[in-house]
Short mmCIF file of C-alpha atoms and ligand atoms in Angstrom, two decimals:
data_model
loop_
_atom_site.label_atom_id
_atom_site.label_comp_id
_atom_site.label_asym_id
_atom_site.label_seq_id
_atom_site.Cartn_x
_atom_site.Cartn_y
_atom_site.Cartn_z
CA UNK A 18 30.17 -1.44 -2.85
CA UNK A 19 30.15 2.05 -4.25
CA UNK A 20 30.26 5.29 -1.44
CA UNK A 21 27.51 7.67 -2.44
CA UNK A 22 27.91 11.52 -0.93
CA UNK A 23 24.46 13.07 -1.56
CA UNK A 24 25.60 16.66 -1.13
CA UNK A 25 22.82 19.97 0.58
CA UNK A 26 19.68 17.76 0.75
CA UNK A 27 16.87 18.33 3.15
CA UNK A 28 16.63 15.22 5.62
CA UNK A 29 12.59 15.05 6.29
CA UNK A 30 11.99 18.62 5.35
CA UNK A 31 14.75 19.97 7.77
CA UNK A 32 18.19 22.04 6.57
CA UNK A 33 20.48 21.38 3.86
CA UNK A 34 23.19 18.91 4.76
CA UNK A 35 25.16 16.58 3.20
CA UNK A 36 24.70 12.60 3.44
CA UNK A 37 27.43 10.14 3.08
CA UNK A 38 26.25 6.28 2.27
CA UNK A 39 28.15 3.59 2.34
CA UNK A 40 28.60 -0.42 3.27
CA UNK A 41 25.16 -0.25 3.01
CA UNK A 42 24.45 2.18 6.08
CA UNK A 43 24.67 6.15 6.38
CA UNK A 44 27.98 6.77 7.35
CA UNK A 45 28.02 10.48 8.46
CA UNK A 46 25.90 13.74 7.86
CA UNK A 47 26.75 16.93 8.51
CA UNK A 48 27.72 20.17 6.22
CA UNK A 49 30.59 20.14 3.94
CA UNK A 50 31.46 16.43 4.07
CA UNK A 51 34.58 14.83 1.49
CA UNK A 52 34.93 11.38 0.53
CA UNK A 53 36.83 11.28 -2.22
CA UNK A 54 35.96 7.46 -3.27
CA UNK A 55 32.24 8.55 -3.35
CA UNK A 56 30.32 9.41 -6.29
CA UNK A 57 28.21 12.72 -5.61
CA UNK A 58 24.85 13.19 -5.93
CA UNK A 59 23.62 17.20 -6.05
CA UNK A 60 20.64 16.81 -3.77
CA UNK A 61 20.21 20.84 -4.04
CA UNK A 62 16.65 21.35 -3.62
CA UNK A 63 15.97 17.15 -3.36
CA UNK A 64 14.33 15.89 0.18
CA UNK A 65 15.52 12.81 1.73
CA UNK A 66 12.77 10.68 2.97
CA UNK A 67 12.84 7.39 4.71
CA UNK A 68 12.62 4.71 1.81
CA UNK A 69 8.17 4.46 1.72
CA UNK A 70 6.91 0.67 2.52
CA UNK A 71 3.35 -0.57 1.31
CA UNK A 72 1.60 -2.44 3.53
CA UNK A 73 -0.94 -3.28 0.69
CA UNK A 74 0.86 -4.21 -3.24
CA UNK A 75 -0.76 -6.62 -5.32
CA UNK A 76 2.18 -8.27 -7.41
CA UNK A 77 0.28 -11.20 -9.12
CA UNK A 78 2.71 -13.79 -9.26
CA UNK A 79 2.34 -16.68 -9.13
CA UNK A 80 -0.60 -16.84 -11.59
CA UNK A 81 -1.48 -13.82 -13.50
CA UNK A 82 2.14 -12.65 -14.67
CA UNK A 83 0.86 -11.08 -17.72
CA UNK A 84 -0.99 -8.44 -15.47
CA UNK A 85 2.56 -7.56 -13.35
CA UNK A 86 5.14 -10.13 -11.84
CA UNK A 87 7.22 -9.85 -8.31
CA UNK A 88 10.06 -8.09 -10.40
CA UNK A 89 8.06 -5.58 -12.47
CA UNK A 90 5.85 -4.29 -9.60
CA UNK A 91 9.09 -4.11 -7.45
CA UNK A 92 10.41 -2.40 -10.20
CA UNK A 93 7.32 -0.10 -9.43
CA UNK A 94 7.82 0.32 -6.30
CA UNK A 95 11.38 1.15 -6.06
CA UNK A 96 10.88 4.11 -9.04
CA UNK A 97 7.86 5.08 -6.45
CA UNK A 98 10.24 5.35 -3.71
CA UNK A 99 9.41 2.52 -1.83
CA UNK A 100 12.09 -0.05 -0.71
CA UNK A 101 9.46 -2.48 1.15
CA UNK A 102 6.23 -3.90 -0.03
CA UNK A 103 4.21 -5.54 1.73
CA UNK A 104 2.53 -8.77 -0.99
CA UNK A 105 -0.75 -9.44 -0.80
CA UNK A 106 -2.26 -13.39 -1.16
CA UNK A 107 -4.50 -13.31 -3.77
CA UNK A 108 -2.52 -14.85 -6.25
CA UNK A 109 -3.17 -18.01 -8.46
CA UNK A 110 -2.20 -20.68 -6.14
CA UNK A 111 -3.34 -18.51 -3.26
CA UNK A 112 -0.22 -17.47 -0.67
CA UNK A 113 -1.99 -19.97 1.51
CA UNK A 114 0.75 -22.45 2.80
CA UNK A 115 4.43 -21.92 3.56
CA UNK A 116 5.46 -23.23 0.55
CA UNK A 117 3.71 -19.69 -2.16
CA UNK A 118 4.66 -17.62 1.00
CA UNK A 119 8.42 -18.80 0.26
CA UNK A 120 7.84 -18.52 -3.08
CA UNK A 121 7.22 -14.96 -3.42
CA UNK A 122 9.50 -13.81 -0.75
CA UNK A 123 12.73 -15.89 -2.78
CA UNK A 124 11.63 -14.09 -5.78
CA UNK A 125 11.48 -10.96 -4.34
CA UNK A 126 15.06 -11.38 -2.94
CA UNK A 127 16.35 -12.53 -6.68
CA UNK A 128 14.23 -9.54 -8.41
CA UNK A 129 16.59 -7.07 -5.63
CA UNK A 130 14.67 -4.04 -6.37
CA UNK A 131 12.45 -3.77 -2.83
CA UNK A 132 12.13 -5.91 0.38
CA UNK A 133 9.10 -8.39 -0.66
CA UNK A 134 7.51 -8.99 2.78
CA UNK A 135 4.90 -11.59 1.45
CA UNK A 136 1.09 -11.58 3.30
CA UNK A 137 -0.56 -15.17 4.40
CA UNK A 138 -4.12 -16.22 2.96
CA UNK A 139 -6.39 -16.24 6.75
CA UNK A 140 -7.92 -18.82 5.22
CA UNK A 141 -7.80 -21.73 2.33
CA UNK A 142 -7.99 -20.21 -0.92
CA UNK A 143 -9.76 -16.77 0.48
CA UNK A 144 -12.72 -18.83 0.78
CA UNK A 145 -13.53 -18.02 3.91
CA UNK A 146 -14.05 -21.58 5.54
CA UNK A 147 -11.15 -23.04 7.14
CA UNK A 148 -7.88 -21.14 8.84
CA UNK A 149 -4.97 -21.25 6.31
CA UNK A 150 -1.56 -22.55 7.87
CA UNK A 151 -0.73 -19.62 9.71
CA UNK A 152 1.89 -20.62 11.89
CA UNK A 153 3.65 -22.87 8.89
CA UNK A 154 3.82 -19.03 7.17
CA UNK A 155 4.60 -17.79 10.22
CA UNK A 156 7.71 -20.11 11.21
CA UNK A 157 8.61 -19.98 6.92
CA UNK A 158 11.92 -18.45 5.84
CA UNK A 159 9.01 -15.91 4.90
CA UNK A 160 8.30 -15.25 8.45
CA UNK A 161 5.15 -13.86 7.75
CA UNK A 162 3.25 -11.50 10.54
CA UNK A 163 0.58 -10.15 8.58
CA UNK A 164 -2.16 -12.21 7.30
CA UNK A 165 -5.06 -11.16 4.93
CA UNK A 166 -8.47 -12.61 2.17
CA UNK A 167 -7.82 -9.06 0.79
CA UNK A 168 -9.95 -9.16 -2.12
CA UNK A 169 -12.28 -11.16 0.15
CA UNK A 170 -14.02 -10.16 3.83
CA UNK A 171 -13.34 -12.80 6.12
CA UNK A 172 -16.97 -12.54 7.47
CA UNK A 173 -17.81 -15.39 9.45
CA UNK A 174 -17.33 -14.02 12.52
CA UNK A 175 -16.33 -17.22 14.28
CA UNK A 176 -13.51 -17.68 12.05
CA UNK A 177 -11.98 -14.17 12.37
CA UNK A 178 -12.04 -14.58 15.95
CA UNK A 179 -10.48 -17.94 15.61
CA UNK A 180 -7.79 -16.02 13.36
CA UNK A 181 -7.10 -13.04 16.00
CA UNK A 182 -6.44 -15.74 18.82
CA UNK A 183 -4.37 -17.79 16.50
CA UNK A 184 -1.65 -14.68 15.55
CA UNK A 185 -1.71 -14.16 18.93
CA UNK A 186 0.85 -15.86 20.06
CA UNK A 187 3.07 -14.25 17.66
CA UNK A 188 2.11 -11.14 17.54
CA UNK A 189 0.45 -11.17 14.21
CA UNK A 190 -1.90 -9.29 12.56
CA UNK A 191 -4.92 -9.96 10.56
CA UNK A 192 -5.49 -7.23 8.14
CA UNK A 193 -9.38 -7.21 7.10
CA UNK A 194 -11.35 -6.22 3.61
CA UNK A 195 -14.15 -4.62 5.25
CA UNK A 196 -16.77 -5.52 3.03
CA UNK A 197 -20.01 -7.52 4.35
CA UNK A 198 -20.73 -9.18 1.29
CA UNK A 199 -24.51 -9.86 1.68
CA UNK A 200 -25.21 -6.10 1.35
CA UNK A 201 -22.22 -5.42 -1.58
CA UNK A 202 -23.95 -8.48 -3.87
CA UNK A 203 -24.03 -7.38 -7.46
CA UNK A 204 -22.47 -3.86 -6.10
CA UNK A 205 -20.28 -1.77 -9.11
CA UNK A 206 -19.88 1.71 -7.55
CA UNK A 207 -20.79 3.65 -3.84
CA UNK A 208 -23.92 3.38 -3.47
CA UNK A 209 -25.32 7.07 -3.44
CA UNK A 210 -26.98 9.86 -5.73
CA UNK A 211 -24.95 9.11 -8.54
CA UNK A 212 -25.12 4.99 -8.88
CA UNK A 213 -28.99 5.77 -8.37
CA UNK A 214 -28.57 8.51 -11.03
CA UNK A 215 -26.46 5.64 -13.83
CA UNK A 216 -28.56 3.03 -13.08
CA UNK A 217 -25.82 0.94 -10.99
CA UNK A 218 -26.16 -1.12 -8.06
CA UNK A 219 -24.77 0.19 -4.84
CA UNK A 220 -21.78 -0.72 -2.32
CA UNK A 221 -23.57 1.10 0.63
CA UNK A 222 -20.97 2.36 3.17
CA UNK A 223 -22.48 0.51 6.04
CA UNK A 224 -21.17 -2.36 4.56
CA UNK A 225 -17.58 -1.42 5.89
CA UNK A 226 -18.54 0.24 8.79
CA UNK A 227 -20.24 -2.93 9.84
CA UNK A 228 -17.39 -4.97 9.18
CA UNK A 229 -14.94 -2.49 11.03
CA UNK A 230 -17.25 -2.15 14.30
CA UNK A 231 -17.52 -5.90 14.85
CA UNK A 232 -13.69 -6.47 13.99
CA UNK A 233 -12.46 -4.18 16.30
CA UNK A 234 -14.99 -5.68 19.36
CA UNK A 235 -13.87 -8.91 18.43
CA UNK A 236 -9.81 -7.50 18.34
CA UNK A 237 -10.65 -6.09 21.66
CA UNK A 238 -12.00 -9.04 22.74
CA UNK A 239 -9.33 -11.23 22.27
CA UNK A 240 -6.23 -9.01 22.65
CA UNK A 241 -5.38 -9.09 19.82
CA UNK A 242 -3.92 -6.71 16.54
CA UNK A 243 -5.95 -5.44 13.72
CA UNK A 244 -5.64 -3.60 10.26
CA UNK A 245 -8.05 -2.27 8.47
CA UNK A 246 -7.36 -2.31 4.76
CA UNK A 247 -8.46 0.65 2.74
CA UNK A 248 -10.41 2.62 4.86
CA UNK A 249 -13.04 4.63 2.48
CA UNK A 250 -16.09 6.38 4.44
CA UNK A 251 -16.57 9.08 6.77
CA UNK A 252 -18.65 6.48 9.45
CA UNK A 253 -15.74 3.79 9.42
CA UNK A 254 -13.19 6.74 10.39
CA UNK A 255 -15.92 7.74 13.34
CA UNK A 256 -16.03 3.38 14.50
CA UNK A 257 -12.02 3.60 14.38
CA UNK A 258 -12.20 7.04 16.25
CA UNK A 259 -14.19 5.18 19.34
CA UNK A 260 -12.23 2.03 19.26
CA UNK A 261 -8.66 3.97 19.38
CA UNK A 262 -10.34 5.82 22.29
CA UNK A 263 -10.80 3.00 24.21
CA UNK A 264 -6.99 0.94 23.41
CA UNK A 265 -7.99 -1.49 20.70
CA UNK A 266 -5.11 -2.54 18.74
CA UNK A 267 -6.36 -1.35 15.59
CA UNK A 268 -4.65 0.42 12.75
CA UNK A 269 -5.84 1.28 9.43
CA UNK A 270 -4.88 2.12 5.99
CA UNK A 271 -6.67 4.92 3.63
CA UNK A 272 -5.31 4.74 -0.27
CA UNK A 273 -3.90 7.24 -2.70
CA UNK A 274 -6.88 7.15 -4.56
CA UNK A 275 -9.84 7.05 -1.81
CA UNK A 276 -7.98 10.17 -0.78
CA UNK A 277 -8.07 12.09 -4.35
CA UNK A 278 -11.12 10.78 -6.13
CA UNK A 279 -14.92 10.11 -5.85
CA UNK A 280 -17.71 8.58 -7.20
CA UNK A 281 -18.37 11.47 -9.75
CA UNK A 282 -15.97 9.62 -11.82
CA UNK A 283 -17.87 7.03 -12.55
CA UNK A 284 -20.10 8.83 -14.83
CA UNK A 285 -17.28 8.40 -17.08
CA UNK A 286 -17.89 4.80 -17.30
CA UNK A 287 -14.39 4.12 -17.71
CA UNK A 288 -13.77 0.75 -15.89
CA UNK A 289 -10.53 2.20 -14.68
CA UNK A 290 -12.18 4.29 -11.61
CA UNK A 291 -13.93 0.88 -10.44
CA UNK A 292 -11.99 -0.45 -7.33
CA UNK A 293 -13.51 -2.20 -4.45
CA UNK A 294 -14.26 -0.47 -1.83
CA UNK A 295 -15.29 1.92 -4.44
CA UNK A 296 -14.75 5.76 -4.79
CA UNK A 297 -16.49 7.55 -2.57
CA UNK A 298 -18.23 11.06 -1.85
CA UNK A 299 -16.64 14.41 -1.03
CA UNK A 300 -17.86 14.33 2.57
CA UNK A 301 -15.90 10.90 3.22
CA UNK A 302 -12.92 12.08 1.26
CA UNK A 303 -12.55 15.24 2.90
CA UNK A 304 -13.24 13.25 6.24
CA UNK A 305 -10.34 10.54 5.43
CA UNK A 306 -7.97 13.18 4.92
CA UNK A 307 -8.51 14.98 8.30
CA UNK A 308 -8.34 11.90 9.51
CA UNK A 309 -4.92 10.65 7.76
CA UNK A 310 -3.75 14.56 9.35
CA UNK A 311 -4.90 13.37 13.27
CA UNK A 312 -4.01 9.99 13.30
CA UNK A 313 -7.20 8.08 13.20
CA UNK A 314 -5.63 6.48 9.82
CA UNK A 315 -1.90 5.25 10.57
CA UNK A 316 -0.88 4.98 7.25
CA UNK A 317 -1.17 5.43 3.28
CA UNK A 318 -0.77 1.82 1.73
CA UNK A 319 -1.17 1.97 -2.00
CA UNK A 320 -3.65 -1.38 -3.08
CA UNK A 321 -1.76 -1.34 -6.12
CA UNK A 322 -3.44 -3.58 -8.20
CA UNK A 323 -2.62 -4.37 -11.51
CA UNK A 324 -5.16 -5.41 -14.37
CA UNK A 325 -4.11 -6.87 -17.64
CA UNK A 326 -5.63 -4.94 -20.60
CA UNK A 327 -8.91 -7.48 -21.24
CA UNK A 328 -9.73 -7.52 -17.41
CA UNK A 329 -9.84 -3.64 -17.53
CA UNK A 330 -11.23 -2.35 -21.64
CA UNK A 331 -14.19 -3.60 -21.41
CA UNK A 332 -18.07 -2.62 -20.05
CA UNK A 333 -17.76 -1.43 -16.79
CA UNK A 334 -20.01 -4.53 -15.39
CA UNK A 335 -17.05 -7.01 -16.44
CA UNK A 336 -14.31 -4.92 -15.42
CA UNK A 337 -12.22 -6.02 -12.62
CA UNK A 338 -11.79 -3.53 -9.71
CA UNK A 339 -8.53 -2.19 -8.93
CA UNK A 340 -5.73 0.55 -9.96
CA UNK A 341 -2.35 1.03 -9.90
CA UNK A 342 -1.06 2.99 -7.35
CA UNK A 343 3.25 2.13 -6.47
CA UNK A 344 4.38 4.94 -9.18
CA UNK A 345 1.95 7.72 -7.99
CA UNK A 346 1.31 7.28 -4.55
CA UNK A 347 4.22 10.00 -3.24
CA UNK A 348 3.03 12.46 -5.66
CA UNK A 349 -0.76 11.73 -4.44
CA UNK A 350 0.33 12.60 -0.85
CA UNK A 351 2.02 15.71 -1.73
CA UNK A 352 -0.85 16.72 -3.76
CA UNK A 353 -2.63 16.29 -1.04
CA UNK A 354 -0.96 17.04 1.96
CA UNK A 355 1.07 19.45 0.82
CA UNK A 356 4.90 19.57 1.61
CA UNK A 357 4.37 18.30 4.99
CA UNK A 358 7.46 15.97 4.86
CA UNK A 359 7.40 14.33 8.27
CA UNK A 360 3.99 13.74 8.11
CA UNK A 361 4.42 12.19 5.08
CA UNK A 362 7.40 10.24 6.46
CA UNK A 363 5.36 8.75 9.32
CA UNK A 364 2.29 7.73 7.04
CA UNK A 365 4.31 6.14 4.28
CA UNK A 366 6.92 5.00 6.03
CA UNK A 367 7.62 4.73 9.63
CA UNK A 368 4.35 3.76 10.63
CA UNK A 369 3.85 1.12 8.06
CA UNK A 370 7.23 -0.31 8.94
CA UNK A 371 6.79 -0.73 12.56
CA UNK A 372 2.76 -1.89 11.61
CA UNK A 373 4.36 -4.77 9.77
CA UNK A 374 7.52 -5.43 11.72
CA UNK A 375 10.06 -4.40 9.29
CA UNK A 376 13.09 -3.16 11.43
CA UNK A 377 15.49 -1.85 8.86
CA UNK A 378 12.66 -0.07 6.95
CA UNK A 379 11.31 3.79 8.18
CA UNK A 380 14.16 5.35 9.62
CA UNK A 381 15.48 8.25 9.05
CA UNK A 382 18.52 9.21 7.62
CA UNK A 383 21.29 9.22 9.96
CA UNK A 384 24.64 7.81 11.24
CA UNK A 385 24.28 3.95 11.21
CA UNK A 386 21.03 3.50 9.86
CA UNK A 387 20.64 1.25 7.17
CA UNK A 388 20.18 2.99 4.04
CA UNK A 389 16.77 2.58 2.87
CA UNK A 390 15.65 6.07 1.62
CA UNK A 391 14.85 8.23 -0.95
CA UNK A 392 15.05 11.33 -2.80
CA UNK A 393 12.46 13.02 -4.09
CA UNK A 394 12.31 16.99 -5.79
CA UNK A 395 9.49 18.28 -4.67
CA UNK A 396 9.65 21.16 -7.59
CA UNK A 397 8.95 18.79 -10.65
CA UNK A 398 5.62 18.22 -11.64
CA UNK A 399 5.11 15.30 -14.22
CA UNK A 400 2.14 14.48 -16.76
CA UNK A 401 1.61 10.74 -16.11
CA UNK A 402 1.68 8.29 -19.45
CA UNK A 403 0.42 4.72 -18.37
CA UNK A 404 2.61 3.33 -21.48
CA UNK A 405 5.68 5.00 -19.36
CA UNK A 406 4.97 2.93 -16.20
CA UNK A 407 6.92 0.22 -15.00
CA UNK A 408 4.66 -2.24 -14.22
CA UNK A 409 2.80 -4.54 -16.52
CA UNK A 410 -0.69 -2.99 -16.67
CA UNK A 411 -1.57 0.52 -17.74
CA UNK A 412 -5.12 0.66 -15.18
CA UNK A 413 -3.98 4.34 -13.82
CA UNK A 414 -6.54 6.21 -12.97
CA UNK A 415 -4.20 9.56 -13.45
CA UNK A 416 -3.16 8.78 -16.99
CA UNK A 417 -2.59 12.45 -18.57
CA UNK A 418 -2.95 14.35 -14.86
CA UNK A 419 -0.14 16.37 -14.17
CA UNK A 420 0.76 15.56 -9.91
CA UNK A 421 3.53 17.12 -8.39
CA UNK A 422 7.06 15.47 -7.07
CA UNK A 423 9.46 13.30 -8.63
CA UNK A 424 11.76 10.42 -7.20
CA UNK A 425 14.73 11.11 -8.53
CA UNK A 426 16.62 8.24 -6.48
CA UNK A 427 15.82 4.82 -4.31
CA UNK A 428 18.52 3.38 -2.03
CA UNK A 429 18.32 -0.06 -0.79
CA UNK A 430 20.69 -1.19 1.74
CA UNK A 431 23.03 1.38 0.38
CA UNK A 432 22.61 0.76 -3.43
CA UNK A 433 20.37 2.68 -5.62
CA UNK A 434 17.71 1.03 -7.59
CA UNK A 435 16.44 4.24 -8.92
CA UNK A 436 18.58 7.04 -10.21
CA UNK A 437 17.92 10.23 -11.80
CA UNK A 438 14.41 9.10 -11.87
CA UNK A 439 15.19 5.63 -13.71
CA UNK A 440 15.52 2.16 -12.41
CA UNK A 441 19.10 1.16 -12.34
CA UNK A 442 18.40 -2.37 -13.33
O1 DOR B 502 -10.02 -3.02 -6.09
C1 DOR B 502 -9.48 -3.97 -5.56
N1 DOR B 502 -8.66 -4.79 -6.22
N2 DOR B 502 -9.76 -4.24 -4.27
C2 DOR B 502 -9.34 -5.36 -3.67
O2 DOR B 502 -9.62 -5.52 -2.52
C3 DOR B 502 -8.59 -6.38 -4.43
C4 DOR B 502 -7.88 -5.76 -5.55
C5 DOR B 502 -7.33 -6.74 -6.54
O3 DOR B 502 -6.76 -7.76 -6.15
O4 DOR B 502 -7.45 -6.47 -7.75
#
């Protein structure tokens, strides 16, 4: 194992020091360290941040490979930063049984780039009928906590109370797509001035808010833990406002894009702004950011979701909803929350790794932690060019925007998978 002595680089934002890594862990920091047997790394001007861990990555194998597999999208990942993803089950079989859940979580471990933490199915096939083998995932060499239909609500509201008692006992989580799909049918955009202006039927935001104020009665209810996937309107921040007040064990996710973008973009008619829950207004972005600042929203998780090229070029109507997000997400935070770096730390990475369990994942740099970071120069600004991505697809929604920040290097366990700014293997 090579010794790596990252030399005057701000730990979270704080004062120049130097960082030694090696077997895997940080060995020292302090100023003005020597180990001769290590190769140096000039982190002048660089920021060490926890290694970031998405709680919401769409990787697409097994079943649509063409569109990204569990090696390119960690390949993503680890040139985003990340060193943990959290795999969602909507593949082709659906991560519905111990046996995909295993699947994905070998692969991950042969691909080497990121921790794959692989998400159960709630139920059989996302169909929303029948509990999926939750405690087969659970007791899997998997040992999966979170489970999630993402993609799908789980709306019958007897079965998602079924599903909080069930993870229970092991202190799972069910992590809900808000999305009551009676009043969503047909839906391509937020429904609002502008889908009434183009002509396009509406995703009204009561539709999540709905969702989100039963869930969390139910979650309180039972005792039990719930997440919130991509949080997108103003009046779901205000339901998970009222249910933190009272000590429901709710958290909640906002994404890179919901943060960034609205529903103006749509006039555009490019298929690559259509994501579900859809862009949104000014008032709810502006609300999920103050939001993300207080607390309200734990985390930033990215919904990466890759589309292969037909799913995504074609009328708007057809297109599948989704966008990549693994590569850009850092540079979206900065962008948007300035260079607040522990901030940042806690919302894309120490919150998400204690949300799904992951105890060598969000901690900081320092003596005997294992060492899962990365650097990132918060000076660069880059002009994104979807053919220059890693994963499979090219559905950015920033292709040709020029964000701010740069990783410049991933360590997992003490090996990098990302340096200066390319993947290592
Ligand atoms: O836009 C989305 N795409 N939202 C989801 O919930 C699922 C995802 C996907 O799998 O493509």
């Amino acid at each position: 194992m090579t010794a790596y002595l990252i030399t005057n680089v701000s730990v979270v934002g704080a004062a120049p020091t130097d960082l030694l890594i090696r077997d895997g862990v940080v060995a020292e920091t302090g100023v003005g360290l020597s180990a001769p047997e290590a190769t140096v790394l000039d982190g002048t001007g660089l920021v060490a941040l926890p290694g970031l861990v998405d709680l919401h990555t769409h990787l697409r194998e097994p079943g649509r490979e063409d569109a990204e597999t569990v090696e390119s999208g960690s390949r993503a990942a680890a040139l985003g930063g990340y060193t943990a993803v959290c795999a969602m089950a909507n593949t082709s079989p659906v991560a519905d049984t111990a046996g995909v859940v295993e699947q994905v979580w070998r692969l991950g471990r042969e691909a080497g780039l990121v921790d794959v933490q692989p998400i159960g199915a709630v139920t059989v096939g996302l169909a929303g009928e029948r509990l999926a083998e939750l405690g087969a995932m659970a007791d899997s060499a998997a040992r999966v906590r979170i489970f999630s239909d993402d993609g799908h609500c789980v709306a019958d509201p007897k079965l998602m109370r079924r599903a909080l008692e069930y993870v229970k006992a092991f202190d799972g989580i069910i992590a809900q797509h808000a999305e009551e799909p009676r009043l969503t049918e047909g839906a391509q955009m937020h429904e609002g001035e502008v889908s009434t202006r183009l002509g396009l039927t509406g995703w009204p935001a009561v539709a999540e808010e709905a969702i989100i104020a039963r869930d969390v009665l139910l979650a309180e209810h039972v005792g039990s833990r719930l997440h919130v996937c991509h949080v997108s309107t103003a009046g779901s921040v205000e339901v998970l406002r009222h249910a933190k007040a009272r000590g429901v064990r709710v958290t909640a996710e906002v994404t890179p894009h919901h943060l960034l973008l609205t529903d103006v973009k749509a006039e555009t008619y490019d298929p690559v702004f259509k994501v579900n829950p859809p862009l949104r207004t000014d008032a709810d972005v502006a609300a999920l950011r103050a939001a993300l600042a207080e607390g309200v929203i734990d985390i930033v998780a990215t919904d990466h979701a890759p589309h292969a090229v037909e799913d995504k070029e074609c009328e708007w109507a057809y297109a599948r909803p989704g966008m990549l997000g693994l590569e850009t997400a850092l540079s979206i935070a900065l962008d948007v929350l300035g260079p607040q770096w522990d901030l940042i730390a806690e919302r894309m990475s120490r919150a998400p790794a204690r949300i799904a369990g992951l105890d060598s994942h969000g901690l900081d740099p320092a003596p005997g932690v294992p060492a899962n970071l990365t650097l990132v120069d918060p000076a660069a600004r880059r002009t994104i060019e979807p053919a220059e991505l890693a994963s499979r697809s090219r559905n950015t929604p920033y292709a040709r925007m020029t964000l701010p920040g740069r990783i410049v290097a991933t360590f997992l366990r003490g090996e990098p998978t990302v340096l200066d700014g390319k993947a290592v293997k």
